[in-house]
mmCIF file of C-alpha atoms in Angstrom:
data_model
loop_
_atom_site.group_PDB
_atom_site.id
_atom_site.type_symbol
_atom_site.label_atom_id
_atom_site.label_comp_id
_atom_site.label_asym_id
_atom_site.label_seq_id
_atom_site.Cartn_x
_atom_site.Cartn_y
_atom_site.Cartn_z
ATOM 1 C CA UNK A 1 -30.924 -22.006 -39.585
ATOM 2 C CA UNK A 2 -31.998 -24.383 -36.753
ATOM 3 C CA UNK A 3 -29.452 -25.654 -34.567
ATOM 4 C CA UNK A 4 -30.637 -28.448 -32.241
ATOM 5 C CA UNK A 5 -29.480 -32.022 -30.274
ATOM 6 C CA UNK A 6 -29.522 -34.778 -32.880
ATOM 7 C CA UNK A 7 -32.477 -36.539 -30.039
ATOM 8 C CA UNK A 8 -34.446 -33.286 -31.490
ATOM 9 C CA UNK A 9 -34.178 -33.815 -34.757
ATOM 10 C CA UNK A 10 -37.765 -35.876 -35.744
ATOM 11 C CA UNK A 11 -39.178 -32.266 -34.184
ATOM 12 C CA UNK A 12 -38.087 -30.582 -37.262
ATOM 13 C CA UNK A 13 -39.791 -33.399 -39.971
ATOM 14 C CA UNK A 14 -42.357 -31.161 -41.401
ATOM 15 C CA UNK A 15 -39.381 -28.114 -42.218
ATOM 16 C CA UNK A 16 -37.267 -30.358 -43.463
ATOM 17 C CA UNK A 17 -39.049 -32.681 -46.569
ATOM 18 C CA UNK A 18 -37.994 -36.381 -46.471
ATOM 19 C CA UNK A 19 -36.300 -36.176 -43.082
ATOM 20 C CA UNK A 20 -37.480 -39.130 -41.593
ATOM 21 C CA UNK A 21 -36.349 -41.146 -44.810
ATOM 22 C CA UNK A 22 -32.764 -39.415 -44.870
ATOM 23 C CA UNK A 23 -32.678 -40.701 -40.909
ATOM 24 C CA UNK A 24 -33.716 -43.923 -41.789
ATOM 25 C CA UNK A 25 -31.392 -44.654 -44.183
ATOM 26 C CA UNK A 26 -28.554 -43.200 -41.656
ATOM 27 C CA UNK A 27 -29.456 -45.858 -39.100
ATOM 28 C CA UNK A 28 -29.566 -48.633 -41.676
ATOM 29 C CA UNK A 29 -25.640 -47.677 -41.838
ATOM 30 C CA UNK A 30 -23.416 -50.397 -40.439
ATOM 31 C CA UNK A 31 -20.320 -48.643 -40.230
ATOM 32 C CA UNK A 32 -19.538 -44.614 -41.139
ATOM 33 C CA UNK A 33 -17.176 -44.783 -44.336
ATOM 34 C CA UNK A 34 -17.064 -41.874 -46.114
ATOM 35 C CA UNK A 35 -18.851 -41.434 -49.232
ATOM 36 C CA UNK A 36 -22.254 -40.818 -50.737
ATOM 37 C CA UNK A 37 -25.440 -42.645 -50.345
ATOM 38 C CA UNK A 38 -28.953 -42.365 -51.967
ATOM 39 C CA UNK A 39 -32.405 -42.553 -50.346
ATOM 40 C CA UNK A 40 -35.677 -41.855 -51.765
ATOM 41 C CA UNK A 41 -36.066 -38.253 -51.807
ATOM 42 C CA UNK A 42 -32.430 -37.291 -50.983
ATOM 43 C CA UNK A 43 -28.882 -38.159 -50.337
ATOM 44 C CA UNK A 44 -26.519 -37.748 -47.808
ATOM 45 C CA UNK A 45 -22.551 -38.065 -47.286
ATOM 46 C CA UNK A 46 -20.100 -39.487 -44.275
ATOM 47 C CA UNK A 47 -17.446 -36.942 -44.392
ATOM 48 C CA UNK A 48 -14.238 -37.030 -41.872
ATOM 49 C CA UNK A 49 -11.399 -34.286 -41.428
ATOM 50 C CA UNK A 50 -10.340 -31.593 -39.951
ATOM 51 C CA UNK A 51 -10.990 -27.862 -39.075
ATOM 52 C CA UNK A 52 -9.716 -24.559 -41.046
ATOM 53 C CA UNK A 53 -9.289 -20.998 -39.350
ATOM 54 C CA UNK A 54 -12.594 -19.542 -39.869
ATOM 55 C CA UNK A 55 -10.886 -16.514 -41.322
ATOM 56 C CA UNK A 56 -9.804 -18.359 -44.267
ATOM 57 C CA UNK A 57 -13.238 -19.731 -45.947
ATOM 58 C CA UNK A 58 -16.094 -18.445 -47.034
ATOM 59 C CA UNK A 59 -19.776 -18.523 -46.800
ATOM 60 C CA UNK A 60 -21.810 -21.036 -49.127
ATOM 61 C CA UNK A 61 -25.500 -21.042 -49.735
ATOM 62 C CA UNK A 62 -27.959 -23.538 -51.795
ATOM 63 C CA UNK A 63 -31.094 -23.216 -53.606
ATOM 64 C CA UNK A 64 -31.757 -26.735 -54.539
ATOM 65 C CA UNK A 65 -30.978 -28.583 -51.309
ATOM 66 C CA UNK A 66 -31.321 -27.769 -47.440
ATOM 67 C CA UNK A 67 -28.211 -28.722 -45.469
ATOM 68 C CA UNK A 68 -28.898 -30.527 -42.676
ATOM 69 C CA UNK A 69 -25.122 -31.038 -41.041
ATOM 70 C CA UNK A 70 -25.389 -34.252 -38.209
ATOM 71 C CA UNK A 71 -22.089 -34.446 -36.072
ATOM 72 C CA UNK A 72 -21.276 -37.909 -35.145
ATOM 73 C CA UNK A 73 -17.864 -37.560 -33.753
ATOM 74 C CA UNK A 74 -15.454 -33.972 -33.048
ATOM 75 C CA UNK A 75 -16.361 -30.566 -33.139
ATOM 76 C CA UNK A 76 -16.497 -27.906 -35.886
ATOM 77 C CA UNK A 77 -17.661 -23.963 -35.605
ATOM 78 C CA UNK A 78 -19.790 -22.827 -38.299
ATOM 79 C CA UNK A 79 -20.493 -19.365 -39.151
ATOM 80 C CA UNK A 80 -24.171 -18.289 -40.006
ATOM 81 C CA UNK A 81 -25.622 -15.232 -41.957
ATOM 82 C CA UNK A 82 -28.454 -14.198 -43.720
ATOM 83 C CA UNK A 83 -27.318 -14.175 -47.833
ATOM 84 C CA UNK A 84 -28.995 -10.630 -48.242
ATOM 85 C CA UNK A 85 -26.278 -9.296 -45.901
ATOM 86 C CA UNK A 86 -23.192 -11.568 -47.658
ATOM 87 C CA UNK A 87 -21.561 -10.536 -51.341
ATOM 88 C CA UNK A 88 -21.025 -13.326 -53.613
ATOM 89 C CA UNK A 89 -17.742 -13.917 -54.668
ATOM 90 C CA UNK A 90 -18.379 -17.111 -56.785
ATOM 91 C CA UNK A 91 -22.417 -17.230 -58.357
ATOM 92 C CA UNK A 92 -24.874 -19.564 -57.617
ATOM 93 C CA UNK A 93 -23.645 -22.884 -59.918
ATOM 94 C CA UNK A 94 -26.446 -25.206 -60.727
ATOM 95 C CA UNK A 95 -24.862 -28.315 -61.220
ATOM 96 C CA UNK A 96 -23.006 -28.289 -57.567
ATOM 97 C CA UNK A 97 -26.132 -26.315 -56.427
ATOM 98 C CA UNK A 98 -23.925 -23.907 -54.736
ATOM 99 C CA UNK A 99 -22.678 -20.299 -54.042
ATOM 100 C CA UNK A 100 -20.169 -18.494 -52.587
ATOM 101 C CA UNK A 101 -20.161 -15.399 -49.918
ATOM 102 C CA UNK A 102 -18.547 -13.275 -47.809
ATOM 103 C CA UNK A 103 -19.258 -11.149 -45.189
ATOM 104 C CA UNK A 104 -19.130 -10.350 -41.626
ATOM 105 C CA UNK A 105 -18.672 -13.593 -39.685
ATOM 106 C CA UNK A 106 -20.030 -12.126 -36.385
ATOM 107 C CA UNK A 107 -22.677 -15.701 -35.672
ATOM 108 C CA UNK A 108 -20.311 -18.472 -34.973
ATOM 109 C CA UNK A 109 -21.536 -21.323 -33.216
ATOM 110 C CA UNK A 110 -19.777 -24.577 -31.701
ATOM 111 C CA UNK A 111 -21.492 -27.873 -32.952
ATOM 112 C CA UNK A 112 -20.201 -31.189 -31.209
ATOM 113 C CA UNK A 113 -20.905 -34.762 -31.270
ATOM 114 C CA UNK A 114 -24.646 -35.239 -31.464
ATOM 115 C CA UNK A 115 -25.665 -32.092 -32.406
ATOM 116 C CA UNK A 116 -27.344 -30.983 -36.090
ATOM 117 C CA UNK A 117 -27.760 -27.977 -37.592
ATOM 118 C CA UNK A 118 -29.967 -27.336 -41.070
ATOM 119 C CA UNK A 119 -29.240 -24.257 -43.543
ATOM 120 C CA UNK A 120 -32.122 -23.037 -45.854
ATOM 121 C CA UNK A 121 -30.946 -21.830 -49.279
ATOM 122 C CA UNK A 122 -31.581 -18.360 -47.352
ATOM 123 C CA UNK A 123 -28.593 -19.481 -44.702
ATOM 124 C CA UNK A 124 -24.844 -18.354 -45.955
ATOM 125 C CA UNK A 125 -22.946 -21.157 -43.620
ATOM 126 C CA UNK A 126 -19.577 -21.744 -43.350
ATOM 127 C CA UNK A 127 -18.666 -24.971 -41.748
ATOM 128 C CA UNK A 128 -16.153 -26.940 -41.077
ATOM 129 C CA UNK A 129 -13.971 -24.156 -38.939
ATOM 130 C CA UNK A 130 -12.546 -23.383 -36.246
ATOM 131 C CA UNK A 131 -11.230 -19.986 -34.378
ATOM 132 C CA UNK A 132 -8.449 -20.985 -31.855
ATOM 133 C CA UNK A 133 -7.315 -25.454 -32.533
ATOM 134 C CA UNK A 134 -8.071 -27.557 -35.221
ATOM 135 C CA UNK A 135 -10.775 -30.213 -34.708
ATOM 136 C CA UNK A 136 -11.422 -33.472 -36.199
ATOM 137 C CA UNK A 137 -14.992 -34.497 -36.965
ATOM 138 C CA UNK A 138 -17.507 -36.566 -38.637
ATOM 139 C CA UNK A 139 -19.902 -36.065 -39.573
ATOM 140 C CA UNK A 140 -23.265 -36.956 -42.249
ATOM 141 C CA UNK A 141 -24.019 -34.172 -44.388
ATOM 142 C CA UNK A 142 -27.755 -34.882 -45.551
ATOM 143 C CA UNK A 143 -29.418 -33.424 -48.427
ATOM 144 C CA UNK A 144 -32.795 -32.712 -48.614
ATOM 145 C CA UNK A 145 -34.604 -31.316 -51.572
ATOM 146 C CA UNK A 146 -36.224 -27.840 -51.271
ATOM 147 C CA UNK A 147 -40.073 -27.624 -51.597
#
């Protein structure tokens, strides 16, 4: 997993495959309303919410697609761990490219506004948490296609 400032992110463009289209089509956005959009060689979505207690979600992982989480506004925490450690509790499904873990959650990390983070289908993440108050974010959830 990397975890960077979003001013970082271009550093990244040969790990991540069509990065620098996916960011492109980000900036072309005039406001952030929630939903999906297409670019050539990925997609990405505007999501907006709030936390849930870490304790109560689990892990996911992806094969297809590498995560790459951009927070615009809020915080979240996300939990990180390597899948080989995690037990899946829901297999791998093709069609929404996803799994489900759990595990220890002993990595948690704080991600605020204008920070990224990218999960390889080797990543279990959790996002969207937090440990003590509920946060609001939102933020772009762009998905690039594994080489």
């Amino acid at each position: 997993m990397i975890i960077d400032s979003i001013r970082n992110i271009m550093k990244y463009e040969a790990l991540l495959p069509n990065l620098k289209a996916g960011m492109e089509a980000v900036r072309g956005l005039t406001k952030l309303e929630t939903g999906r959009y297409e670019f050539p060689g990925g997609y990405f979505m505007v999501q907006k919410g709030a936390t849930r207690p870490i304790e109560e979600g689990t892990f996911e992982a992806h094969r297809k697609y590498i995560d790459v989480q951009i927070l615009m506004e809020g915080s979240e925490k996300v939990a990180w761990e390597d899948i080989r450690n995690l037990v899946t509790v829901v297999p791998y499904n093709s069609e929404k490219d996803a799994q489900r873990l759990t595990g220890n959650k002993e990595h948690v990390m704080k991600i605020t506004k204008d920070m990224f983070y990218a999960a390889f289908p080797e990543d279990g993440h959790q996002p969207v948490a937090h440990t003590k108050d509920e946060q609001s974010f939102t933020k772009i959830v762009m998905k690039l296609p594994v080489e």
